Amino acid sequence: MSDAATTGAGADLHRDILTTLLPGFAGTEAPEWLLRRLADGLGGVCVFGRNIADAEQLRTLNASLRAANPRAVVAIDEEGGDVTRLFHAVAAPYPGNALLGRIDEVALTERVARAVGAALAATGCTLAFAPDVDVNSNPDNPVIGVRSFGADPELAARHAAAWVRGLQGTGVAASAKHFPGHGDTATDSHLALPVVDVPPETLRARELVPFRAAVAAGTRTIMTSHILLPRLDAEQPATLSPRLVQDLLRDELGFGGVVVTDALDMHGASGVHGIPEAAVRALIAGCDLLCLGSDTTDDELDGIVTAVEGAIAAGRLAVGRVREAAGRVRALAATAPAVPTSPAVVEPRHDAVDLDRVAAAFEVTDAARRRLAAAPRIGTVVRVDTVANIAVGSAPWGPFAASAAAGVATWLDAARLVTVSAEAPPPDPASLDGAVLVVGKDLHRHPFAVAAVAALRAARDDVVTVDMGWPSDERALADVATFGASRLVGEALIAFVDRSTALAAAETT
């Protein structure tokens, strides 16, 4: 630990630096170093799926974190859809943003957000990194897709505001993301630095519209993205750019809350500079709370603190900027609801939306309806497994998650299950029994999936493809587009197929 942390004003500054940091950690119990850092003033912790065994374990964990620092922020990346941490083991029991946008009832979106907030509050979480308010204008987007409310800025805006109201009505703070908009990208910022080369007027008319709505709705925090907008700043990604954080977000949009960074261990932020220097630059840019990543260590945290202290000593970073950031973080934490003392019971489902309403928002071709109506049974389900982006992770999805959680037999259990991936080609189409249902996500973005569907369609006339991601504009590989793959959407898909094949089944008996 550096000498600046030992006495007087140096100790106060050291505490302020710690308050701006939000690390993750490994395991389901808080390590000793993390509790010690929290007692020293660490701003909080971000919990991930790997830190969670169940709701009660999470409540106990969060109680220990907030006992070490009553003003600690406990953040979680819970979007209530494909990206879920609280339901990482079983998939989320909510429809997800894209389907909420298709249903387009702001009261429903607000109720779903309130249900998410209640579930988080029951575990002691204080900040949800949601809603995702990106306008998904690029159907080839590898990291946003169904996390977005849609491709229309005004639609995204009204649902962004509704989500903020619903979530924050439970006491859990919202974080509209990923400023200034990650929807028009074809690169995953976890792995590289995406470039959005659009003029400022396009940005204001499209990407910024839902952020303005979220600010007007009172979102407590906004998360920045690691994307480069060369028309505004040709050198620094948004997280590290004073032009975007201070000039655009603070001055133009009038946001006065906490600016939190997306994880600084992502390549888009630290691929060039490393995490300690990225942390320094984020503070200089005007960010307040620095999300560091999922498996921070004590030594790594010390290296970041040392880098910030060095930047202050060198005159690159003003002490006042650090104190301002720390003050905003403390103000955010001061309004958090208390840690529940009773056991956390999070219902596996909720009644904010029923399956029929979800299924009615699916996009289904006439050909798919005819094929399903003519099929007395689904004989084969071809599961297309693609590599999920890091934000989604390894959570179960779609009808496979729903079937595992339901505990009752469905047509999915009776069908032959074939898994296709980049390493596992499809079997001979002639060997497949009964009608064939192909189920995957973002099928058009994966050449092996495109080839597999083409081979099946060329050999059979009873193939129905289900895309549970964001389909291509021409819907070439989406006979059924569900616009989400949460557990609730999986349940709705099971019920939809069951109803669609019921007539043919009845006629054969």
XYZ file of C-alpha atoms in Angstrom:
509
model
C 0.000 0.000 0.000
C 1.396 3.435 -0.880
C 2.582 6.001 1.697
C -0.247 8.370 0.724
C -2.696 6.015 2.431
C -1.073 6.215 5.864
C -1.918 9.528 7.524
C -4.178 12.569 7.536
C -5.236 14.013 4.226
C -3.525 11.130 2.454
C -5.732 8.648 4.280
C -8.848 10.628 3.338
C -7.795 10.713 -0.303
C -7.018 7.001 -0.227
C -10.506 6.349 1.099
C -12.029 8.526 -1.609
C -10.149 6.605 -4.304
C -11.386 3.308 -2.876
C -14.939 4.658 -2.879
C -14.828 5.019 -6.674
C -13.981 1.328 -7.218
C -16.378 -1.562 -7.767
C -14.553 -4.906 -8.029
C -15.843 -8.416 -8.470
C -14.429 -11.448 -6.716
C -14.281 -15.220 -6.950
C -16.458 -17.563 -4.888
C -19.777 -17.469 -3.048
C -18.407 -15.980 0.166
C -16.663 -12.643 0.553
C -12.891 -13.126 0.887
C -11.107 -11.518 3.828
C -9.306 -8.979 1.661
C -12.597 -7.736 0.226
C -14.191 -7.239 3.651
C -11.078 -5.397 4.803
C -11.183 -3.126 1.753
C -14.862 -2.440 2.331
C -14.127 -1.440 5.921
C -11.457 0.913 4.531
C -14.049 2.604 2.312
C -14.272 0.535 -0.881
C -17.269 1.814 -2.835
C -18.934 -1.540 -3.302
C -18.953 -4.860 -5.086
C -20.404 -6.213 -8.307
C -21.792 -9.721 -7.918
C -21.876 -12.106 -10.869
C -23.562 -15.416 -11.575
C -20.569 -17.353 -10.280
C -21.005 -15.653 -6.880
C -24.608 -16.857 -6.519
C -25.840 -20.281 -5.407
C -29.403 -19.212 -4.591
C -31.323 -16.196 -3.326
C -30.783 -16.884 0.374
C -27.031 -17.386 -0.093
C -26.912 -14.079 -1.972
C -28.792 -12.300 0.840
C -26.309 -13.671 3.368
C -23.383 -12.652 1.178
C -24.743 -9.149 0.670
C -25.389 -8.780 4.398
C -21.725 -9.511 5.055
C -20.624 -6.986 2.428
C -22.844 -4.233 3.757
C -21.934 -5.009 7.373
C -18.312 -4.328 6.457
C -19.357 -1.029 4.828
C -22.963 0.086 5.400
C -22.584 2.479 2.466
C -21.359 -0.131 0.025
C -23.031 -0.355 -3.364
C -23.967 -3.939 -4.232
C -24.401 -4.023 -7.994
C -25.655 -6.830 -10.199
C -26.062 -7.181 -13.957
C -29.720 -8.224 -13.858
C -31.596 -7.218 -17.015
C -34.540 -9.578 -16.561
C -33.994 -11.379 -19.870
C -31.162 -13.175 -21.623
C -28.681 -11.391 -19.352
C -29.424 -12.557 -15.831
C -27.330 -13.129 -12.726
C -29.942 -13.750 -10.037
C -31.416 -16.540 -12.199
C -28.121 -17.580 -13.791
C -28.664 -21.256 -12.931
C -32.227 -21.522 -14.268
C -32.718 -18.530 -16.664
C -34.888 -15.500 -16.021
C -38.675 -15.762 -15.479
C -39.280 -12.465 -17.306
C -39.837 -11.734 -21.013
C -36.787 -9.552 -21.682
C -36.581 -6.130 -23.302
C -37.126 -6.939 -26.982
C -40.407 -8.732 -26.275
C -41.536 -5.961 -23.948
C -40.870 -3.550 -26.783
C -42.914 -5.669 -29.199
C -45.819 -5.885 -26.747
C -45.380 -2.126 -26.276
C -47.370 -1.611 -23.102
C -45.383 0.686 -20.844
C -47.443 -0.312 -17.816
C -46.396 -3.929 -18.363
C -42.744 -2.947 -18.700
C -42.998 -1.010 -15.455
C -44.575 -4.001 -13.684
C -41.865 -6.358 -14.920
C -39.146 -3.935 -13.801
C -40.819 -3.675 -10.418
C -40.821 -7.487 -10.146
C -37.107 -7.553 -10.974
C -36.451 -4.857 -8.405
C -38.426 -6.659 -5.705
C -36.453 -9.852 -6.346
C -33.168 -7.958 -6.070
C -34.225 -6.004 -2.990
C -35.078 -9.294 -1.277
C -31.430 -10.305 -1.620
C -29.891 -6.995 -0.522
C -28.701 -5.784 -3.935
C -28.797 -1.989 -4.278
C -27.983 -1.300 -7.946
C -29.063 -3.134 -11.103
C -27.124 -2.557 -14.292
C -30.377 -2.147 -16.206
C -32.201 -1.158 -18.287
C -30.337 -1.643 -21.535
C -31.621 1.333 -23.535
C -29.505 0.824 -26.666
C -31.370 1.266 -29.948
C -30.549 -1.982 -31.766
C -30.307 -0.541 -35.269
C -27.845 -3.205 -36.470
C -29.356 -6.734 -36.752
C -25.823 -8.169 -36.809
C -25.054 -6.714 -33.378
C -23.249 -9.499 -31.482
C -23.680 -8.151 -27.963
C -26.961 -6.167 -27.718
C -29.748 -7.714 -29.837
C -32.691 -8.795 -27.693
C -31.294 -6.875 -24.729
C -32.662 -3.786 -26.501
C -36.291 -2.678 -26.460
C -36.114 -2.317 -30.235
C -34.787 -0.463 -33.254
C -37.097 2.540 -32.891
C -35.692 5.326 -30.677
C -39.047 6.584 -29.406
C -40.190 3.066 -28.488
C -36.922 2.439 -26.665
C -37.315 5.764 -24.881
C -40.772 5.157 -23.442
C -39.824 1.680 -22.224
C -36.524 2.921 -20.819
C -38.427 5.434 -18.701
C -40.955 2.806 -17.610
C -38.222 0.384 -16.577
C -36.436 3.067 -14.556
C -39.672 3.987 -12.759
C -40.566 0.387 -11.991
C -37.131 -0.671 -10.783
C -36.424 2.405 -8.693
C -39.886 2.197 -7.171
C -38.502 -0.767 -5.177
C -35.520 1.213 -3.868
C -33.026 -0.488 -6.175
C -31.137 2.025 -8.339
C -31.239 1.767 -12.124
C -28.374 2.155 -14.579
C -29.348 3.069 -18.141
C -26.730 1.639 -20.504
C -24.562 1.631 -22.623
C -24.001 5.378 -23.134
C -23.945 6.879 -25.708
C -25.428 3.818 -27.451
C -24.093 0.367 -28.352
C -26.871 -0.568 -30.795
C -25.154 0.221 -34.092
C -22.132 -2.025 -33.580
C -20.975 -5.239 -35.228
C -18.180 -5.842 -32.704
C -18.352 -7.050 -29.102
C -16.611 -4.530 -26.812
C -15.668 -7.383 -24.476
C -13.289 -8.550 -27.196
C -12.375 -5.453 -29.259
C -13.076 -1.740 -29.638
C -16.269 -1.142 -31.669
C -16.445 1.966 -33.841
C -19.703 3.859 -34.403
C -18.863 6.293 -37.182
C -22.022 8.397 -37.338
C -22.440 12.178 -37.346
C -23.515 13.858 -34.100
C -26.961 14.633 -35.497
C -27.592 10.901 -36.077
C -26.454 10.154 -32.550
C -28.823 12.763 -31.129
C -31.772 11.608 -33.221
C -31.276 7.909 -32.513
C -28.929 6.743 -29.745
C -29.464 9.593 -27.299
C -33.265 9.596 -27.380
C -33.758 6.794 -24.784
C -30.955 8.171 -22.609
C -32.741 11.517 -22.459
C -35.897 9.667 -21.402
C -34.038 7.721 -18.721
C -32.525 10.934 -17.352
C -35.960 12.574 -17.301
C -37.330 9.523 -15.456
C -34.696 9.997 -12.757
C -32.267 7.148 -13.359
C -29.755 7.197 -10.523
C -26.865 5.996 -12.657
C -25.840 5.707 -16.303
C -23.292 3.188 -17.558
C -20.807 4.157 -20.239
C -19.737 1.938 -23.138
C -16.310 1.137 -24.499
C -17.019 2.255 -28.057
C -15.238 4.772 -30.255
C -17.211 7.603 -31.875
C -14.637 9.225 -34.150
C -16.897 12.159 -35.109
C -16.867 13.238 -31.444
C -13.575 11.837 -30.115
C -11.240 10.067 -32.501
C -8.847 8.872 -29.790
C -10.711 7.787 -26.661
C -13.622 5.348 -26.250
C -16.683 6.817 -24.554
C -15.752 5.601 -21.061
C -12.436 7.438 -21.241
C -13.612 10.527 -23.143
C -14.293 13.864 -21.376
C -16.054 15.014 -24.557
C -18.626 12.248 -24.199
C -18.933 11.935 -20.412
C -18.630 15.578 -19.400
C -19.655 17.561 -22.486
C -22.377 15.274 -23.833
C -23.769 13.382 -20.841
C -23.299 15.936 -18.074
C -23.615 19.245 -19.896
C -25.918 18.503 -22.834
C -28.172 15.800 -21.335
C -28.043 17.337 -17.860
C -27.298 14.118 -15.990
C -26.240 14.745 -12.398
C -26.179 11.205 -11.010
C -23.476 8.561 -10.854
C -21.656 7.714 -14.077
C -20.549 4.092 -13.837
C -18.226 2.423 -16.294
C -18.813 -0.855 -18.010
C -16.256 -3.406 -16.804
C -12.746 -2.062 -17.275
C -11.332 -5.541 -17.866
C -13.080 -5.496 -21.261
C -10.775 -5.122 -24.235
C -12.570 -2.000 -25.457
C -11.477 -0.152 -22.293
C -8.150 -1.645 -21.226
C -6.872 -3.548 -24.251
C -4.357 -0.791 -25.008
C -3.642 0.811 -21.633
C -4.279 -1.883 -19.027
C -6.841 -1.649 -16.227
C -4.985 0.751 -13.854
C -4.444 3.355 -16.589
C -8.009 2.837 -17.881
C -9.227 3.581 -14.339
C -7.228 6.809 -14.255
C -8.531 7.923 -17.632
C -12.134 7.059 -16.704
C -11.910 9.292 -13.621
C -10.364 12.087 -15.655
C -13.191 11.754 -18.181
C -15.803 12.263 -15.476
C -16.825 8.719 -14.474
C -17.607 8.190 -10.781
C -17.873 4.459 -10.125
C -15.458 2.137 -11.892
C -16.673 -1.402 -12.502
C -13.430 -3.378 -12.607
C -14.524 -6.865 -13.693
C -15.529 -10.218 -12.300
C -12.397 -11.645 -10.630
C -10.465 -8.746 -9.150
C -7.725 -9.605 -6.645
C -6.390 -7.593 -3.703
C -3.083 -7.003 -5.510
C -4.894 -5.789 -8.640
C -6.983 -3.412 -6.555
C -3.826 -2.071 -4.920
C -2.300 -1.509 -8.359
C -5.305 0.533 -9.449
C -5.223 2.675 -6.287
C -1.497 3.261 -6.785
C -2.053 4.305 -10.402
C -4.739 6.809 -9.389
C -2.537 8.222 -6.635
C 0.303 8.541 -9.138
C -1.932 10.395 -11.599
C -2.917 12.827 -8.842
C 0.720 13.368 -7.845
C 1.648 14.010 -11.485
C -1.109 16.588 -11.895
C -3.032 14.545 -14.473
C -6.031 13.962 -12.197
C -7.417 16.618 -9.874
C -8.069 15.734 -6.249
C -11.393 17.538 -6.551
C -12.483 15.207 -9.364
C -11.877 12.162 -7.142
C -13.693 13.728 -4.191
C -16.632 14.645 -6.446
C -16.870 11.066 -7.726
C -16.648 9.595 -4.228
C -19.330 11.984 -2.978
C -21.733 10.892 -5.703
C -21.136 7.222 -4.917
C -21.749 7.762 -1.207
C -24.940 9.677 -1.944
C -26.149 6.795 -4.110
C -25.428 4.231 -1.399
C -27.056 6.348 1.305
C -30.501 5.931 -0.269
C -30.335 2.137 -0.627
C -32.940 -0.006 1.144
C -31.802 -1.931 4.195
C -30.600 -5.493 3.908
C -33.603 -7.779 4.527
C -33.388 -9.719 7.773
C -35.804 -12.440 6.718
C -34.804 -15.245 4.328
C -34.828 -14.245 0.686
C -37.582 -16.020 -1.209
C -37.517 -15.232 -4.920
C -40.380 -16.777 -6.816
C -39.352 -18.771 -9.902
C -42.136 -17.030 -11.828
C -44.280 -13.978 -11.440
C -47.687 -12.900 -12.725
C -46.761 -9.652 -14.465
C -47.187 -11.269 -17.894
C -48.805 -14.504 -19.058
C -47.602 -16.958 -21.681
C -50.306 -16.122 -24.214
C -49.303 -12.468 -24.216
C -45.665 -13.397 -24.737
C -46.450 -15.842 -27.566
C -48.710 -13.290 -29.263
C -45.628 -11.072 -29.655
C -43.736 -13.753 -31.585
C -43.332 -13.164 -35.302
C -44.554 -16.288 -37.140
C -44.662 -16.886 -40.889
C -47.738 -18.339 -42.533
C -45.622 -21.267 -43.748
C -44.582 -22.060 -40.189
C -48.178 -22.033 -39.020
C -49.145 -24.429 -41.827
C -46.276 -26.817 -41.123
C -46.974 -26.902 -37.403
C -50.716 -27.334 -37.968
C -49.977 -30.299 -40.238
C -47.596 -31.953 -37.772
C -49.174 -34.428 -35.339
C -45.969 -34.250 -33.316
C -42.505 -32.728 -33.213
C -40.278 -35.716 -33.876
C -36.874 -34.002 -33.760
C -35.614 -30.850 -32.115
C -32.349 -29.553 -33.543
C -30.718 -27.369 -30.936
C -28.244 -24.937 -32.492
C -25.568 -24.109 -29.955
C -23.560 -20.963 -30.602
C -20.987 -19.319 -28.354
C -22.848 -16.837 -26.164
C -21.358 -13.397 -25.672
C -19.745 -12.758 -22.303
C -22.664 -10.633 -21.065
C -25.096 -13.540 -21.510
C -22.638 -16.176 -20.319
C -23.543 -19.803 -19.794
C -27.065 -19.423 -18.411
C -29.576 -22.001 -19.715
C -31.975 -20.663 -22.308
C -35.271 -21.022 -24.094
C -37.384 -24.177 -24.036
C -34.441 -26.190 -22.735
C -34.318 -24.076 -19.571
C -38.121 -24.125 -19.296
C -38.334 -27.901 -19.679
C -35.643 -28.484 -17.062
C -37.357 -26.184 -14.562
C -40.943 -27.314 -15.154
C -40.617 -30.849 -13.870
C -43.408 -32.001 -16.208
C -43.144 -33.777 -19.540
C -43.702 -31.766 -22.733
C -43.387 -32.440 -26.453
C -39.751 -31.402 -26.070
C -39.090 -34.370 -23.799
C -40.750 -36.762 -26.237
C -38.802 -35.532 -29.265
C -35.369 -36.660 -30.313
C -32.867 -33.951 -29.405
C -29.981 -33.300 -31.784
C -27.367 -30.660 -30.982
C -25.606 -28.844 -33.795
C -22.629 -26.528 -33.316
C -19.571 -25.310 -35.172
C -17.896 -28.561 -34.135
C -20.917 -30.869 -34.504
C -22.553 -30.923 -37.957
C -26.209 -31.955 -38.364
C -27.112 -35.591 -39.002
C -28.484 -36.911 -42.272
C -31.840 -35.107 -42.712
C -33.467 -38.339 -43.874
C -32.674 -39.956 -40.523
C -34.756 -37.476 -38.551
C -38.149 -38.661 -37.404
C -41.349 -36.588 -37.462
C -41.536 -32.828 -37.996
C -38.239 -31.026 -37.348
C -38.009 -27.950 -35.138
C -34.723 -26.043 -35.312
C -34.114 -23.819 -32.269
C -31.225 -21.369 -31.974
C -30.278 -17.746 -31.425
C -29.103 -15.205 -34.027
C -28.975 -17.972 -36.605
C -28.055 -15.702 -39.513
C -24.816 -14.611 -37.829
C -23.299 -18.103 -37.752
C -22.234 -19.746 -41.046
C -22.510 -23.285 -39.658
C -26.113 -22.582 -38.594
C -26.973 -21.123 -41.991
C -25.546 -24.228 -43.676
C -27.355 -26.610 -41.322
C -30.736 -24.967 -41.907
C -30.175 -24.915 -45.671
C -29.374 -28.633 -45.697
C -32.448 -29.517 -43.666
C -34.766 -27.369 -45.775
C -33.378 -28.790 -49.009
C -34.117 -32.350 -47.902
C -37.435 -31.928 -46.042
C -40.635 -29.870 -46.221
C -41.535 -30.175 -42.521
C -38.734 -28.026 -41.035
C -39.622 -25.036 -38.848
C -36.840 -22.740 -37.648
C -37.149 -20.825 -34.379
C -34.770 -17.909 -33.847
C -34.723 -16.878 -30.187
C -32.263 -14.056 -30.793
C -32.473 -10.975 -32.980
C -33.249 -12.221 -36.519
C -31.938 -10.756 -39.759
C -34.061 -8.067 -41.383
C -35.260 -10.412 -44.128
C -36.114 -13.159 -41.556
C -34.600 -15.769 -43.885
C -33.756 -18.166 -41.061
C -36.602 -17.274 -38.706
C -39.894 -19.042 -39.404
C -40.664 -18.158 -35.797
C -38.879 -15.208 -34.176
C -39.335 -15.020 -30.402
C -37.078 -11.997 -29.749
C -35.713 -13.473 -26.549
C -34.579 -16.709 -24.947
C -35.413 -16.314 -21.259
C -37.061 -19.163 -19.388
C -40.424 -17.424 -19.601
C -40.057 -17.116 -23.378
C -39.111 -20.789 -23.486
C -42.297 -21.655 -21.643
C -44.290 -19.540 -24.089
C -42.635 -21.299 -27.045
C -43.484 -24.719 -25.627
C -47.115 -23.678 -25.188
C -47.223 -22.094 -28.653
C -45.942 -25.239 -30.389
C -48.277 -27.384 -28.310
C -51.292 -25.358 -29.443
C -50.084 -25.197 -33.040
C -49.747 -28.973 -33.374
C -52.857 -29.873 -31.348
C -55.237 -29.971 -34.342
C -53.094 -32.357 -36.349
C -52.603 -34.556 -33.292
C -56.358 -34.685 -32.688
C -57.003 -35.651 -36.316
C -54.674 -38.647 -36.075
C -56.371 -40.093 -32.992
